[in-house]
Amino acid sequence: MTGPSTTPVRSDRELPKSADVVVIGGGIVGACIALELAERGVRVVLCEKGNINEEQSSRNLGWVRLTNRAPAEIPLMIDSIGLWADMDRRLGRATGYVKCGIVFSDRTDAQATQRQDWLLNLRNTGFRVEELTKEAMGARFGGSSFPATYSIFSPFDGRAEPQLAAPAIAEAARDRGALIFQDCAVTAIEKSGGKVSSVVTERGTIATSTAVIAAGAWSGALCESLNIPLPHLDVLATAFRTTAINDGPDVSFGTGDFAVRRRLDGGYTVGSFRSRAELVPNSFRYGWRFRSALRTPNMGIHVGKRFYRELKHTFGKAGILDRLAGGRTLDPTPWFCQDAVLDEVAAYFPFLRQARVAQAWAGCIDVTPEQIPVISTLGKTLGLHIASGFSGHGFGLAPGAGRLMADLITGRSPRVDPAPFQFSRYQR
Ligand SMILES: Cc1cc2nc3c(=O)[nH]c(=O)nc-3n(C[C@H](O)[C@H](O)[C@H](O)COP(=O)(O)OP(=O)(O)OC[C@H]3O[C@@H](n4cnc5c(N)ncnc54)[C@H](O)[C@@H]3O)c2cc1C
């Protein structure tokens, strides 16, 4: 596995015969849903096909960012920032959350105009950014040779540690009564009389009236097994971590093609926004919906081994286990030279010149056509829910998404309007 090592989580021993809710997928979204439900006294089981936190949730940059969110996500992200701020106290464990602020710099006037337009979304939110001169930008983030035409500092944005957060949240859910099973793929969701009746796993069947699909890039396959098409595109993105650095800035930095943030271990995580849409046969089914996403600068299209592996699944109506036979954990290989990216970034920021690439990895991101998630009931079956399609920014949103999903399940009035996240947008 090329992915970063993540805090191990213990599995519970005996699969229960029944549960109030089964959450499918042990990334940060599934863990947050399990935590919220367990805190409300719901008997919840979290099933993970591999180990907790081995896919996207441990491979991201760890930005907890409000800036540049789609307007529809802003209320949910504001809710999430509040939850992150109290997270370590609530869990009694460390997620590494720090409200460190982010410097955003634009190289062209067009990018600067776009950012200024976005800033209008902050009216009436109480959140304010600081506009930075070139010198002030350099002072905040270790050097001013970056050719910025416009820079801002967003003091309300922050970061947490992707290798710590989801495991800490899952363990805290267990403290409150949740049961966690790893190496326990869900292979089917069964229905009876228009309602969910059970969830079938590799280790046995759990009778339940409520199932939540929080399976990241695998959610589409589970939806297909229920004959519910979920428009999605798999996009590969890369990041790397550097060796530890003395006296580097605590603030994070982002521009159109890369992002940099300090890590708890003293190194930096650098993300390059050169991404790849990974085509699988199903992509052609939904491709037309992704016209605008595919036009994003830095997005390439890639047909790899997974295309051919999935070809037989698409036409042969393969089940989840057949798909798992091709590899249980999505572990794509970075496809361009990370040393060259570090050289490019270090040319602007001298503090990075003492660093080396310590580890590089890639992750498979599940993207929806609107690039906002689906947090919703799913289709017409009672008790069937989905929290997926976080489109490359679900780490920061996960606490709010967990609370929203728990509100939908328990019938509590949601703090955030769920309308933008409804699955029914695909049924119109
Ligand atoms: C390089 C990179 C940088 C990123 N940077 C950021 C960032 O800075 N900030 C941000 O907010 N977001 C970022 N993201 C996006 C973020 O990582 C994701 O949006 C988020 O982690 C999604 O969480 P998830 O729980 O939905 O999915 P995942 O973490 O992918 O978890 C899904 C889990 O479901 C499990 N599963 C799947 N099928 C089954 C099954 N049948 N049975 C049981 N289990 C199953 C999988 O094994 C997996 O563990 C980045 C992503 C990448 C790759």
Short mmCIF file of N, CA and C and ligand atoms in Angstrom, two decimals, residues 23-32 46-65 69 77 84 158 162 166 181 183-188 200-202 213-219 221-222 235-240 259 261 269-273 320-321 324 328-330 332 361-366 387-398, ligand 1:
data_model
loop_
_atom_site.label_atom_id
_atom_site.label_comp_id
_atom_site.label_asym_id
_atom_site.label_seq_id
_atom_site.Cartn_x
_atom_site.Cartn_y
_atom_site.Cartn_z
N VAL A 23 -24.08 1.50 9.12
CA VAL A 23 -23.37 2.48 8.28
C VAL A 23 -22.34 1.71 7.47
N ILE A 24 -22.35 1.92 6.15
CA ILE A 24 -21.46 1.16 5.25
C ILE A 24 -20.32 2.08 4.81
N GLY A 25 -19.13 1.84 5.33
CA GLY A 25 -17.96 2.63 4.95
C GLY A 25 -17.34 3.34 6.14
N GLY A 26 -16.08 2.99 6.40
CA GLY A 26 -15.37 3.54 7.56
C GLY A 26 -14.36 4.59 7.17
N GLY A 27 -14.78 5.53 6.30
CA GLY A 27 -13.99 6.75 6.08
C GLY A 27 -14.48 7.78 7.10
N ILE A 28 -14.05 9.03 6.92
CA ILE A 28 -14.41 10.04 7.93
C ILE A 28 -15.91 10.31 7.94
N VAL A 29 -16.58 10.17 6.79
CA VAL A 29 -18.02 10.45 6.76
C VAL A 29 -18.78 9.37 7.54
N GLY A 30 -18.48 8.10 7.25
CA GLY A 30 -19.14 7.01 7.99
C GLY A 30 -18.86 7.11 9.48
N ALA A 31 -17.62 7.45 9.85
CA ALA A 31 -17.25 7.54 11.26
C ALA A 31 -18.04 8.67 11.95
N CYS A 32 -18.19 9.81 11.26
CA CYS A 32 -18.94 10.93 11.86
C CYS A 32 -20.43 10.58 12.02
N LEU A 46 -20.91 -0.07 12.31
CA LEU A 46 -20.11 0.52 11.21
C LEU A 46 -19.35 -0.62 10.53
N CYS A 47 -19.63 -0.86 9.25
CA CYS A 47 -18.95 -1.94 8.51
C CYS A 47 -17.97 -1.35 7.52
N GLU A 48 -16.75 -1.85 7.52
CA GLU A 48 -15.69 -1.36 6.63
C GLU A 48 -15.08 -2.57 5.92
N LYS A 49 -14.95 -2.47 4.60
CA LYS A 49 -14.47 -3.63 3.83
C LYS A 49 -12.98 -3.89 4.03
N GLY A 50 -12.22 -2.85 4.35
CA GLY A 50 -10.79 -3.01 4.62
C GLY A 50 -10.52 -2.62 6.05
N ASN A 51 -9.64 -1.64 6.24
CA ASN A 51 -9.43 -1.06 7.57
C ASN A 51 -10.00 0.35 7.57
N ILE A 52 -10.42 0.80 8.76
CA ILE A 52 -10.94 2.16 8.88
C ILE A 52 -9.88 3.14 8.34
N ASN A 53 -10.33 4.08 7.50
CA ASN A 53 -9.49 5.22 7.07
C ASN A 53 -8.38 4.86 6.07
N GLU A 54 -8.56 3.83 5.27
CA GLU A 54 -7.47 3.52 4.33
C GLU A 54 -7.63 4.16 2.95
N GLU A 55 -8.83 4.68 2.64
CA GLU A 55 -8.97 5.28 1.31
C GLU A 55 -8.86 6.80 1.41
N GLN A 56 -9.76 7.54 0.78
CA GLN A 56 -9.58 9.01 0.69
C GLN A 56 -9.31 9.71 2.02
N SER A 57 -9.98 9.25 3.08
CA SER A 57 -9.98 10.04 4.32
C SER A 57 -8.62 10.14 4.99
N SER A 58 -7.69 9.23 4.65
CA SER A 58 -6.33 9.35 5.21
C SER A 58 -5.37 9.96 4.19
N ARG A 59 -5.83 10.17 2.95
CA ARG A 59 -4.91 10.55 1.86
C ARG A 59 -5.04 12.01 1.47
N ASN A 60 -5.88 12.75 2.19
CA ASN A 60 -6.13 14.12 1.73
C ASN A 60 -5.17 15.12 2.39
N LEU A 61 -5.38 16.37 2.03
CA LEU A 61 -4.52 17.44 2.56
C LEU A 61 -4.87 17.82 3.99
N GLY A 62 -6.10 17.51 4.38
CA GLY A 62 -6.53 17.84 5.74
C GLY A 62 -6.98 19.28 5.90
N TRP A 63 -7.29 19.94 4.79
CA TRP A 63 -7.80 21.31 4.90
C TRP A 63 -9.24 21.29 5.41
N VAL A 64 -9.50 22.17 6.36
CA VAL A 64 -10.87 22.36 6.84
C VAL A 64 -11.20 23.79 6.42
N ARG A 65 -11.78 23.89 5.23
CA ARG A 65 -11.81 25.16 4.52
C ARG A 65 -13.23 25.60 4.20
N ARG A 69 -15.81 27.45 -1.14
CA ARG A 69 -16.84 26.41 -1.18
C ARG A 69 -17.95 26.82 -2.15
N MET A 77 -20.74 23.88 5.90
CA MET A 77 -19.32 24.02 6.27
C MET A 77 -19.18 24.87 7.53
N TRP A 84 -15.67 21.01 14.37
CA TRP A 84 -14.21 20.75 14.42
C TRP A 84 -13.59 21.45 15.64
N GLY A 158 -8.80 26.13 8.54
CA GLY A 158 -7.84 25.41 9.37
C GLY A 158 -7.43 24.08 8.75
N PRO A 162 -5.32 14.00 8.67
CA PRO A 162 -6.12 12.93 8.05
C PRO A 162 -5.76 11.53 8.56
N ALA A 166 -10.25 10.28 11.35
CA ALA A 166 -11.33 9.29 11.26
C ALA A 166 -11.18 8.17 12.30
N PHE A 181 -16.76 -3.11 12.57
CA PHE A 181 -16.24 -4.34 11.97
C PHE A 181 -15.44 -4.00 10.72
N ASP A 183 -12.58 -5.53 7.60
CA ASP A 183 -12.59 -6.72 6.73
C ASP A 183 -14.00 -7.27 6.67
N CYS A 184 -14.94 -6.41 6.55
CA CYS A 184 -16.35 -6.79 6.63
C CYS A 184 -17.13 -6.02 5.57
N ALA A 185 -16.92 -6.44 4.31
CA ALA A 185 -17.59 -5.73 3.21
C ALA A 185 -19.08 -6.00 3.25
N VAL A 186 -19.84 -4.97 2.96
CA VAL A 186 -21.29 -5.15 2.77
C VAL A 186 -21.49 -5.58 1.33
N THR A 187 -22.18 -6.69 1.15
CA THR A 187 -22.34 -7.22 -0.21
C THR A 187 -23.75 -6.98 -0.74
N ALA A 188 -24.71 -6.72 0.15
CA ALA A 188 -26.08 -6.46 -0.33
C ALA A 188 -26.88 -5.75 0.75
N VAL A 200 -26.40 -7.39 4.31
CA VAL A 200 -25.63 -8.64 4.22
C VAL A 200 -24.15 -8.27 4.15
N THR A 201 -23.35 -8.87 5.03
CA THR A 201 -21.91 -8.60 5.02
C THR A 201 -21.16 -9.92 4.80
N GLU A 202 -19.86 -9.79 4.59
CA GLU A 202 -19.04 -11.00 4.44
C GLU A 202 -19.05 -11.86 5.69
N ILE A 213 -25.34 4.36 3.05
CA ILE A 213 -24.19 4.12 2.17
C ILE A 213 -23.25 5.32 2.29
N ALA A 214 -22.08 5.08 2.90
CA ALA A 214 -21.06 6.14 3.04
C ALA A 214 -19.76 5.54 2.53
N ALA A 215 -19.82 4.99 1.31
CA ALA A 215 -18.75 4.13 0.81
C ALA A 215 -17.83 4.83 -0.17
N GLY A 216 -17.82 6.16 -0.16
CA GLY A 216 -16.88 6.91 -1.01
C GLY A 216 -16.97 6.47 -2.46
N ALA A 217 -15.82 6.14 -3.05
CA ALA A 217 -15.77 5.81 -4.47
C ALA A 217 -16.47 4.49 -4.80
N TRP A 218 -16.90 3.75 -3.78
CA TRP A 218 -17.61 2.48 -4.02
C TRP A 218 -19.12 2.64 -3.88
N SER A 219 -19.58 3.83 -3.52
CA SER A 219 -21.02 4.02 -3.31
C SER A 219 -21.81 3.74 -4.58
N ALA A 221 -21.24 1.55 -6.87
CA ALA A 221 -21.43 0.10 -7.07
C ALA A 221 -22.55 -0.41 -6.16
N LEU A 222 -22.61 0.09 -4.92
CA LEU A 222 -23.69 -0.35 -4.02
C LEU A 222 -25.04 0.13 -4.54
N VAL A 235 -12.10 10.48 -9.71
CA VAL A 235 -10.99 11.37 -10.06
C VAL A 235 -9.80 11.05 -9.16
N LEU A 236 -8.63 10.89 -9.76
CA LEU A 236 -7.44 10.58 -8.98
C LEU A 236 -6.68 11.88 -8.67
N ALA A 237 -6.27 12.01 -7.42
CA ALA A 237 -5.50 13.21 -7.02
C ALA A 237 -4.31 12.75 -6.19
N THR A 238 -3.26 13.55 -6.18
CA THR A 238 -2.03 13.13 -5.49
C THR A 238 -1.63 14.13 -4.41
N ALA A 239 -0.83 13.63 -3.49
CA ALA A 239 -0.24 14.50 -2.46
C ALA A 239 1.05 13.83 -2.01
N PHE A 240 1.91 14.58 -1.34
CA PHE A 240 3.08 13.96 -0.73
C PHE A 240 3.41 14.69 0.56
N ALA A 259 -1.10 23.21 -3.16
CA ALA A 259 -1.46 23.64 -1.80
C ALA A 259 -0.44 23.05 -0.84
N ARG A 261 0.61 22.58 3.46
CA ARG A 261 0.21 22.74 4.86
C ARG A 261 1.16 22.02 5.80
N THR A 269 2.58 18.70 4.08
CA THR A 269 1.89 17.97 3.02
C THR A 269 1.71 18.94 1.87
N VAL A 270 2.09 18.47 0.67
CA VAL A 270 1.93 19.29 -0.54
C VAL A 270 0.98 18.54 -1.46
N GLY A 271 -0.05 19.22 -1.90
CA GLY A 271 -1.00 18.61 -2.83
C GLY A 271 -0.88 19.29 -4.17
N SER A 272 -0.82 18.49 -5.24
CA SER A 272 -0.78 19.09 -6.56
C SER A 272 -2.16 18.92 -7.17
N PHE A 273 -2.72 19.97 -7.73
CA PHE A 273 -4.08 19.87 -8.26
C PHE A 273 -4.13 19.34 -9.69
N ILE A 320 -20.56 -7.04 -5.41
CA ILE A 320 -19.49 -6.33 -4.70
C ILE A 320 -18.27 -7.23 -4.53
N LEU A 321 -18.50 -8.51 -4.22
CA LEU A 321 -17.36 -9.41 -3.98
C LEU A 321 -16.51 -9.58 -5.24
N LEU A 324 -14.36 -6.64 -5.42
CA LEU A 324 -13.28 -6.66 -4.41
C LEU A 324 -12.15 -7.58 -4.84
N ARG A 328 -8.95 -4.82 -2.90
CA ARG A 328 -9.89 -4.46 -1.82
C ARG A 328 -9.80 -2.97 -1.47
N THR A 329 -8.63 -2.40 -1.65
CA THR A 329 -8.48 -0.97 -1.30
C THR A 329 -8.00 -0.21 -2.52
N LEU A 330 -8.66 0.90 -2.82
CA LEU A 330 -8.22 1.72 -3.96
C LEU A 330 -6.91 2.41 -3.56
N PRO A 332 -4.28 4.04 -5.83
CA PRO A 332 -3.64 4.43 -7.10
C PRO A 332 -2.20 4.91 -6.90
N TRP A 361 1.58 9.67 -2.47
CA TRP A 361 0.45 8.75 -2.64
C TRP A 361 -0.59 9.41 -3.53
N ALA A 362 -1.58 8.61 -3.90
CA ALA A 362 -2.72 9.16 -4.64
C ALA A 362 -4.00 8.62 -4.02
N GLY A 363 -5.10 9.26 -4.30
CA GLY A 363 -6.39 8.81 -3.77
C GLY A 363 -7.44 8.91 -4.85
N CYS A 364 -8.49 8.11 -4.71
CA CYS A 364 -9.57 8.09 -5.70
C CYS A 364 -10.78 8.83 -5.12
N ILE A 365 -11.10 9.96 -5.73
CA ILE A 365 -12.14 10.86 -5.22
C ILE A 365 -13.46 10.60 -5.96
N ASP A 366 -14.56 10.52 -5.22
CA ASP A 366 -15.87 10.34 -5.87
C ASP A 366 -16.50 11.72 -6.09
N ALA A 387 -24.66 9.10 2.03
CA ALA A 387 -23.83 10.30 2.31
C ALA A 387 -22.55 10.07 1.53
N SER A 388 -22.52 10.62 0.34
CA SER A 388 -21.42 10.29 -0.56
C SER A 388 -21.22 11.40 -1.59
N GLY A 389 -20.22 11.21 -2.49
CA GLY A 389 -19.99 12.20 -3.55
C GLY A 389 -19.43 13.50 -3.01
N PHE A 390 -18.50 13.42 -2.08
CA PHE A 390 -17.97 14.64 -1.45
C PHE A 390 -17.00 15.40 -2.35
N SER A 391 -16.71 14.86 -3.52
CA SER A 391 -16.09 15.62 -4.63
C SER A 391 -14.80 16.34 -4.28
N GLY A 392 -13.99 15.72 -3.41
CA GLY A 392 -12.67 16.29 -3.15
C GLY A 392 -12.64 17.28 -2.00
N HIS A 393 -13.77 17.44 -1.26
CA HIS A 393 -13.69 18.34 -0.11
C HIS A 393 -14.53 17.86 1.06
N GLY A 394 -14.58 16.53 1.23
CA GLY A 394 -15.44 15.96 2.28
C GLY A 394 -14.78 15.83 3.64
N PHE A 395 -13.46 15.97 3.70
CA PHE A 395 -12.80 15.84 5.00
C PHE A 395 -13.30 16.97 5.92
N GLY A 396 -13.25 18.19 5.41
CA GLY A 396 -13.69 19.33 6.21
C GLY A 396 -15.18 19.28 6.52
N LEU A 397 -15.98 18.80 5.55
CA LEU A 397 -17.44 18.81 5.70
C LEU A 397 -17.97 17.68 6.57
N ALA A 398 -17.15 16.66 6.83
CA ALA A 398 -17.66 15.40 7.41
C ALA A 398 -18.42 15.58 8.73
C1 LIG B 1 -5.21 13.94 -2.57
C2 LIG B 1 -6.51 14.36 -1.93
C3 LIG B 1 -6.59 15.60 -1.28
C4 LIG B 1 -7.78 15.99 -0.65
N1 LIG B 1 -7.78 17.13 0.09
C5 LIG B 1 -8.87 17.46 0.84
C6 LIG B 1 -8.83 18.56 1.73
O1 LIG B 1 -7.81 19.21 1.90
N2 LIG B 1 -9.96 18.88 2.43
C7 LIG B 1 -11.12 18.16 2.28
O2 LIG B 1 -12.12 18.53 2.91
N3 LIG B 1 -11.15 17.07 1.48
C8 LIG B 1 -10.07 16.68 0.77
N4 LIG B 1 -10.09 15.57 -0.03
C9 LIG B 1 -11.33 14.81 -0.15
C10 LIG B 1 -11.63 13.96 1.08
O3 LIG B 1 -10.53 13.12 1.35
C11 LIG B 1 -12.89 13.11 0.85
O4 LIG B 1 -13.94 13.93 0.38
C12 LIG B 1 -13.35 12.42 2.11
O5 LIG B 1 -12.30 11.74 2.72
C13 LIG B 1 -14.48 11.44 1.76
O6 LIG B 1 -14.73 10.65 2.90
P1 LIG B 1 -15.65 9.37 2.76
O7 LIG B 1 -15.79 8.80 4.13
O8 LIG B 1 -16.87 9.74 2.00
O9 LIG B 1 -14.85 8.39 1.78
P2 LIG B 1 -13.63 7.38 2.04
O10 LIG B 1 -12.62 7.94 2.95
O11 LIG B 1 -13.18 6.95 0.69
O12 LIG B 1 -14.31 6.18 2.81
C14 LIG B 1 -15.20 5.26 2.20
C15 LIG B 1 -14.97 3.93 2.90
O13 LIG B 1 -16.00 3.02 2.50
C16 LIG B 1 -15.42 1.73 2.47
N5 LIG B 1 -16.30 0.86 1.67
C17 LIG B 1 -16.55 0.97 0.35
N6 LIG B 1 -17.40 -0.01 -0.05
C18 LIG B 1 -17.70 -0.74 1.05
C19 LIG B 1 -18.52 -1.89 1.26
N7 LIG B 1 -19.19 -2.47 0.27
N8 LIG B 1 -18.57 -2.40 2.52
C20 LIG B 1 -17.89 -1.81 3.55
N9 LIG B 1 -17.09 -0.72 3.38
C21 LIG B 1 -17.01 -0.20 2.14
C22 LIG B 1 -14.06 1.97 1.85
O14 LIG B 1 -13.16 0.91 2.10
C23 LIG B 1 -13.65 3.28 2.50
O15 LIG B 1 -12.86 3.08 3.66
C24 LIG B 1 -8.94 15.15 -0.71
C25 LIG B 1 -8.85 13.91 -1.35
C26 LIG B 1 -7.66 13.51 -1.93
C27 LIG B 1 -7.58 12.15 -2.58
#
